[in-house]
mmCIF file of C-alpha atoms in Angstrom:
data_model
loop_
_atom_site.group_PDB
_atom_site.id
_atom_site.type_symbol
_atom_site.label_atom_id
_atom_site.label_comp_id
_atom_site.label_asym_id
_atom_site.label_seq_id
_atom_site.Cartn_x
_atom_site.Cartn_y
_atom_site.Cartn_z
ATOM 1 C CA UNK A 1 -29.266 -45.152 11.899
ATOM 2 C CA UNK A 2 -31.593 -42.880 10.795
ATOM 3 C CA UNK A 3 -30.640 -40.485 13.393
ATOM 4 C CA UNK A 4 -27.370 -40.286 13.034
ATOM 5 C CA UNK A 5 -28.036 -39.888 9.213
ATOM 6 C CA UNK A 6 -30.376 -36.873 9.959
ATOM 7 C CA UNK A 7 -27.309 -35.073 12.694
ATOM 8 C CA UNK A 8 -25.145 -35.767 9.664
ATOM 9 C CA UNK A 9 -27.206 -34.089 7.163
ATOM 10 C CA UNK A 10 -27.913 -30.691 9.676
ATOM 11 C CA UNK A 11 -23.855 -30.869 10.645
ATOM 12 C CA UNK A 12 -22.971 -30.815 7.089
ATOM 13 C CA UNK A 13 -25.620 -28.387 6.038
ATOM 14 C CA UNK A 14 -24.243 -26.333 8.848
ATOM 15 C CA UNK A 15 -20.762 -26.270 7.496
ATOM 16 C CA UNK A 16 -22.111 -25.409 4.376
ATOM 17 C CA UNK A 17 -23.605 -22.361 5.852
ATOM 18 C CA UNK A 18 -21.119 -21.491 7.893
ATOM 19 C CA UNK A 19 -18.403 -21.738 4.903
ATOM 20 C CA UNK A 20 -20.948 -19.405 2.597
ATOM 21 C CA UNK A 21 -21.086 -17.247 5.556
ATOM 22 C CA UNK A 22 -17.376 -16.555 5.834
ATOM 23 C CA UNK A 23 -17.159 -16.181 2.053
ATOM 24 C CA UNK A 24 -19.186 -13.446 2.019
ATOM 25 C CA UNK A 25 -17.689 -11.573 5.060
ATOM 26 C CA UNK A 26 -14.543 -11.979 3.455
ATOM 27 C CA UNK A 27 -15.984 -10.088 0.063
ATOM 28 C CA UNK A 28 -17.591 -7.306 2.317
ATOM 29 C CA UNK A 29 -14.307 -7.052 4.219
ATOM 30 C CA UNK A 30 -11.639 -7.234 1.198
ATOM 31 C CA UNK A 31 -10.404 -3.845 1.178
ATOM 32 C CA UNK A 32 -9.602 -3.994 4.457
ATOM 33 C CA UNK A 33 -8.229 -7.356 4.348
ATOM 34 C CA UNK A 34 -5.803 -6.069 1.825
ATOM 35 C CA UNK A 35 -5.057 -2.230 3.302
ATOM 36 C CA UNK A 36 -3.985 -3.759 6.521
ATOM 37 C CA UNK A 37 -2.558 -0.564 7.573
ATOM 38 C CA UNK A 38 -0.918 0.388 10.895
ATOM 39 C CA UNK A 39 -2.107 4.144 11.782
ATOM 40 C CA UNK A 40 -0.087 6.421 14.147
ATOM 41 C CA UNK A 41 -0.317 9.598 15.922
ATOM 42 C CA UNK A 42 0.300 12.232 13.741
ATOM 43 C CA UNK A 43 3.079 13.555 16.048
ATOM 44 C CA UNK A 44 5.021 10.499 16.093
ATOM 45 C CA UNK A 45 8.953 11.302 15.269
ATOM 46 C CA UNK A 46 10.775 8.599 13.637
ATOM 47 C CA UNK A 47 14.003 8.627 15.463
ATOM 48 C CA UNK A 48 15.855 6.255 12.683
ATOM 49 C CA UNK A 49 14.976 9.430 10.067
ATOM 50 C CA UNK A 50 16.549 12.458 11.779
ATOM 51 C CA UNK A 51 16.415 13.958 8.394
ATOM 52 C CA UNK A 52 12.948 13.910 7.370
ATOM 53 C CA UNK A 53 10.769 16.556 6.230
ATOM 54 C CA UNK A 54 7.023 15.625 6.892
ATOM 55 C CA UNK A 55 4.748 16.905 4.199
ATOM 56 C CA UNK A 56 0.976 16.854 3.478
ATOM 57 C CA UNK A 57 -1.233 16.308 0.871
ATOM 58 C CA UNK A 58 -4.606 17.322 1.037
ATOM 59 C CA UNK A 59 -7.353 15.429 -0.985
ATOM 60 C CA UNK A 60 -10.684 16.459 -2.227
ATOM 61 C CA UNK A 61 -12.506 13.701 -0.029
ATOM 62 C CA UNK A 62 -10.966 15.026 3.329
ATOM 63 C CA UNK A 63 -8.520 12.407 3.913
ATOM 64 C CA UNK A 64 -5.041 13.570 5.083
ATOM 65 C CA UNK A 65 -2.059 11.711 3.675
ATOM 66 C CA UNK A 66 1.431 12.124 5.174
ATOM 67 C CA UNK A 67 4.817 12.309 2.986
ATOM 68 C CA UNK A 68 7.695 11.591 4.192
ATOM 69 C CA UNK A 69 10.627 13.284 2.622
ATOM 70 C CA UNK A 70 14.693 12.956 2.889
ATOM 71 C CA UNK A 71 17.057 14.912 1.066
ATOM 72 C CA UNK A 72 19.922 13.388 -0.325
ATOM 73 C CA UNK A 73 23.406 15.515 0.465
ATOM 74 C CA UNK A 74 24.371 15.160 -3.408
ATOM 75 C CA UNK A 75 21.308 14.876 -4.983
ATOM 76 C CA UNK A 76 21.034 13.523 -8.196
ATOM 77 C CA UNK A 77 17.342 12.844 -8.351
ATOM 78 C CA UNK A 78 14.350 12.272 -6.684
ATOM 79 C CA UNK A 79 13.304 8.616 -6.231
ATOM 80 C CA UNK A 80 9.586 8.390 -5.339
ATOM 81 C CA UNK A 81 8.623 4.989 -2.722
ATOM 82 C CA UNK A 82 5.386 3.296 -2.444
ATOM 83 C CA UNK A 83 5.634 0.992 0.602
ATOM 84 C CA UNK A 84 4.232 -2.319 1.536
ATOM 85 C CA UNK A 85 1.023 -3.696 3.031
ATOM 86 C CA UNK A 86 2.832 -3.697 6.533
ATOM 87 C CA UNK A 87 4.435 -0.712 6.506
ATOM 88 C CA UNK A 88 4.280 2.599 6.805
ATOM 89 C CA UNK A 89 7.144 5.814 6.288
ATOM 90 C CA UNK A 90 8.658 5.164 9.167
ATOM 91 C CA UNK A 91 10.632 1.558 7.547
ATOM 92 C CA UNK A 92 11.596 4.454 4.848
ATOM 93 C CA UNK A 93 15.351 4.134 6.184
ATOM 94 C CA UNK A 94 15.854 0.659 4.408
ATOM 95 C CA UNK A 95 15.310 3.117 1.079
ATOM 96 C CA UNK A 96 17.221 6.267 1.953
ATOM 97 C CA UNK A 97 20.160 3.964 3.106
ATOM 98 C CA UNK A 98 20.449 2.384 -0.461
ATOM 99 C CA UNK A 99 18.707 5.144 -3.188
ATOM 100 C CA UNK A 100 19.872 8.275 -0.701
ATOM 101 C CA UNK A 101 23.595 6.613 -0.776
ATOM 102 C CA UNK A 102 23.176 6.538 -4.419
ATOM 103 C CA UNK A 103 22.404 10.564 -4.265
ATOM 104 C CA UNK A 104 18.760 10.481 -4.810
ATOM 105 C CA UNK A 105 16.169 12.617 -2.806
ATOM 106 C CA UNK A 106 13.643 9.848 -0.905
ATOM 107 C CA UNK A 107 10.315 10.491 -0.581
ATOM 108 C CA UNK A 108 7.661 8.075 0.353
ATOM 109 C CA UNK A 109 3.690 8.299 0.355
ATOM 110 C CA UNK A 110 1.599 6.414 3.093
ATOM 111 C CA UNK A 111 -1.139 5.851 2.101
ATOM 112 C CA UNK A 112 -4.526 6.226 3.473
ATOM 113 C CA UNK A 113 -4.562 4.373 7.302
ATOM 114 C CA UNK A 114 -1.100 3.644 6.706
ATOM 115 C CA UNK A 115 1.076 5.667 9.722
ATOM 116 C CA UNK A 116 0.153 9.379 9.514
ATOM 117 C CA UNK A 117 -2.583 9.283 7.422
ATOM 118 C CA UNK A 118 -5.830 9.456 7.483
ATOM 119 C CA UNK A 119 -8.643 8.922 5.339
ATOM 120 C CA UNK A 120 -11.006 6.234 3.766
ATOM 121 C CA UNK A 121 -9.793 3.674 2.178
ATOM 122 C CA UNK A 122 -11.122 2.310 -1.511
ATOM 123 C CA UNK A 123 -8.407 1.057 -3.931
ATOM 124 C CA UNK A 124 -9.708 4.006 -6.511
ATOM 125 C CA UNK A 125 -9.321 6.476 -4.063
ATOM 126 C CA UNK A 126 -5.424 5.129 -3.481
ATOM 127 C CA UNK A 127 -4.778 5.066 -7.182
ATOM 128 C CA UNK A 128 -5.585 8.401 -7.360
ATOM 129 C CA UNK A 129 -3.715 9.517 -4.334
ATOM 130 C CA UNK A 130 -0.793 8.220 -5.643
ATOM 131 C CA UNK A 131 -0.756 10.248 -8.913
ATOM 132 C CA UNK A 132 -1.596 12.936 -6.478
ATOM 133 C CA UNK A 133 1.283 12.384 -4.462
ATOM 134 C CA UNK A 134 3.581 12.174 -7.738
ATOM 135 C CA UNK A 135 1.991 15.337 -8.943
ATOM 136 C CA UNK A 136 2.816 17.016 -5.652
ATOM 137 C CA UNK A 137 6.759 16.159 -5.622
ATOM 138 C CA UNK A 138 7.135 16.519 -9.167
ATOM 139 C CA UNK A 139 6.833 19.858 -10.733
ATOM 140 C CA UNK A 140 6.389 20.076 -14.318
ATOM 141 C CA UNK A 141 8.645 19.923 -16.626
ATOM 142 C CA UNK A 142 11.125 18.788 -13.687
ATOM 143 C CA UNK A 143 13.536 15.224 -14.776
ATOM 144 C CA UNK A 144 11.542 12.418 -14.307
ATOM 145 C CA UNK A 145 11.671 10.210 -10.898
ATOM 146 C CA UNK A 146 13.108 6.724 -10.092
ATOM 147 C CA UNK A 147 9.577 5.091 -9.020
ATOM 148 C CA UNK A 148 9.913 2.279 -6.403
ATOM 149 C CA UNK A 149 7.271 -0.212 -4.993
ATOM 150 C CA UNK A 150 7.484 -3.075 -2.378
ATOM 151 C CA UNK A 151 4.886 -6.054 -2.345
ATOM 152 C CA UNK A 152 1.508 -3.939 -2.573
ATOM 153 C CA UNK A 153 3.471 -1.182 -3.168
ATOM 154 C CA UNK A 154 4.143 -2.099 -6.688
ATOM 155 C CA UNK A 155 0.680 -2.313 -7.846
ATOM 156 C CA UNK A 156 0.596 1.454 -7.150
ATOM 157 C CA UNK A 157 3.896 2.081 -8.484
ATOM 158 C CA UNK A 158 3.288 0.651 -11.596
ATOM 159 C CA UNK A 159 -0.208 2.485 -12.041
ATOM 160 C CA UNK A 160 1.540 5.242 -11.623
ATOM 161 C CA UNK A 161 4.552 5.111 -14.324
ATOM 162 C CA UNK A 162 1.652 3.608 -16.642
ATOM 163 C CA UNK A 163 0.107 7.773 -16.148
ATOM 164 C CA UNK A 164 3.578 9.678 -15.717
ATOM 165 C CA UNK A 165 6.608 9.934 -16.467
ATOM 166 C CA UNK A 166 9.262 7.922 -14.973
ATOM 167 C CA UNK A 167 13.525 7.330 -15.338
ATOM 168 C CA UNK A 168 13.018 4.158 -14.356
ATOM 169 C CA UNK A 169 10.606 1.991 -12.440
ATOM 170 C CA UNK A 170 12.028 -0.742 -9.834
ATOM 171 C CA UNK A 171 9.491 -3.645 -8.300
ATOM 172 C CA UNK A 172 10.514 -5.411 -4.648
ATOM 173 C CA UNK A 173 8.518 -8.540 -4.875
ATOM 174 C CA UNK A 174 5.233 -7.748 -7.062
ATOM 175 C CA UNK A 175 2.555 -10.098 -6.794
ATOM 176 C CA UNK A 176 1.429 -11.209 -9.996
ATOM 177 C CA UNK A 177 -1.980 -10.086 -9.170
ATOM 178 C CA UNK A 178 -4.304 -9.358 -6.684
ATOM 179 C CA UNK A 179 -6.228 -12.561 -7.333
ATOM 180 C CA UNK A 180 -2.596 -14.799 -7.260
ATOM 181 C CA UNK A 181 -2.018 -12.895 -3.729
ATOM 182 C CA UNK A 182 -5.812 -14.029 -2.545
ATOM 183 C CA UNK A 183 -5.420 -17.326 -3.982
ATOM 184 C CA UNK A 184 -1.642 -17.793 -1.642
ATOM 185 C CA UNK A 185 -3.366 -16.489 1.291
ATOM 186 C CA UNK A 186 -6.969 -17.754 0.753
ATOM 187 C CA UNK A 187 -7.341 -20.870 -1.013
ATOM 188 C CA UNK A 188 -9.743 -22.788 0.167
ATOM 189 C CA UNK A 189 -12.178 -19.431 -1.062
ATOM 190 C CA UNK A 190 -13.949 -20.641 -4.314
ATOM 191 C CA UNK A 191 -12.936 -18.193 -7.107
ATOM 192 C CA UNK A 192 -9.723 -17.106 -5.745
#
């Protein structure tokens, strides 16, 4: 009895390590749990966007972020996309078949690791290339943009029309909150 107490006692106390062990990898590992990005060559041609104009913005930090523009035939406005967690400018066709139909100018960011970009990834850093990004399509003084957002996507859309101007802002399934996504995907994770 007593031995089978004591292998009961080290199994559980090596669960208990083991599950304080994987918590910790996951904090270390966050970011990249949620920037799940899917990087490709830079000379990739999206064949469902015959239209596009690929553009670039530059950022202080070195990182290399890929825009992906298409100009509506009656344009009406510009309508500025931040995409979700799985997906990149090439699944921009889903938007230029609805907002481009509705004559406005589509033009989505990818962000850092996301498709055509490149660059480290740190949520600050992303907030600030997406003000970047809005700064580089939008001249001043110019009408403001629709600003759309998908899943992750919102979080930077809305962080964005909380520091410019905007016509309107449209949300594709927000999460609540980073912590109500975590919790949903993670909940056996104390604190989520």
């Amino acid at each position: 009895m007593n031995k089978l107490y004591r292998a009961a006692k080290g199994l559980f106390a090596a669960g208990v390590i083991a599950f304080v062990a994987v918590c910790i990898l996951i904090w270390f590992v966050q970011e990249d749990i949620l920037f799940q990005g899917t990087a490709v060559p830079e000379n990739t041609v999206y064949q469902n966007l015959p239209n596009i104009e690929d553009l670039w913005l530059h950022r202080p930090d070195g990182a290399r972020l890929h825009i992906a523009k298409v100009t509506a035939a009656n344009e009406t406005g510009t309508m500025l996309y931040f995409h979700g967690n799985a997906a990149y400018n090439a699944y921009l066709d889903g938007m230029v078949n609805i907002y481009g139909g509705m004559g406005y100018t589509v033009v989505g960011l990818d962000y850092r690791g996301f498709g055509k970009s490149r660059g480290e990834r740190s949520e600050a850093a992303m907030l600030e290339d997406a003000l970047a990004f809005y700064d580089k399509i939008v001249p001043a003084g110019a009408p403001p943009p629709l600003i759309v957002g998908r899943s992750l996507g919102a979080t930077f859309a809305t962080y964005v029309a909380s520091k410019r101007p905007a016509s309107r802002l449209v949300l594709y399934s927000p999460p609540g909150s980073i912590l109500d996504a975590a919790r949903r995907h993670y909940p056996w994770i104390p604190g989520f």
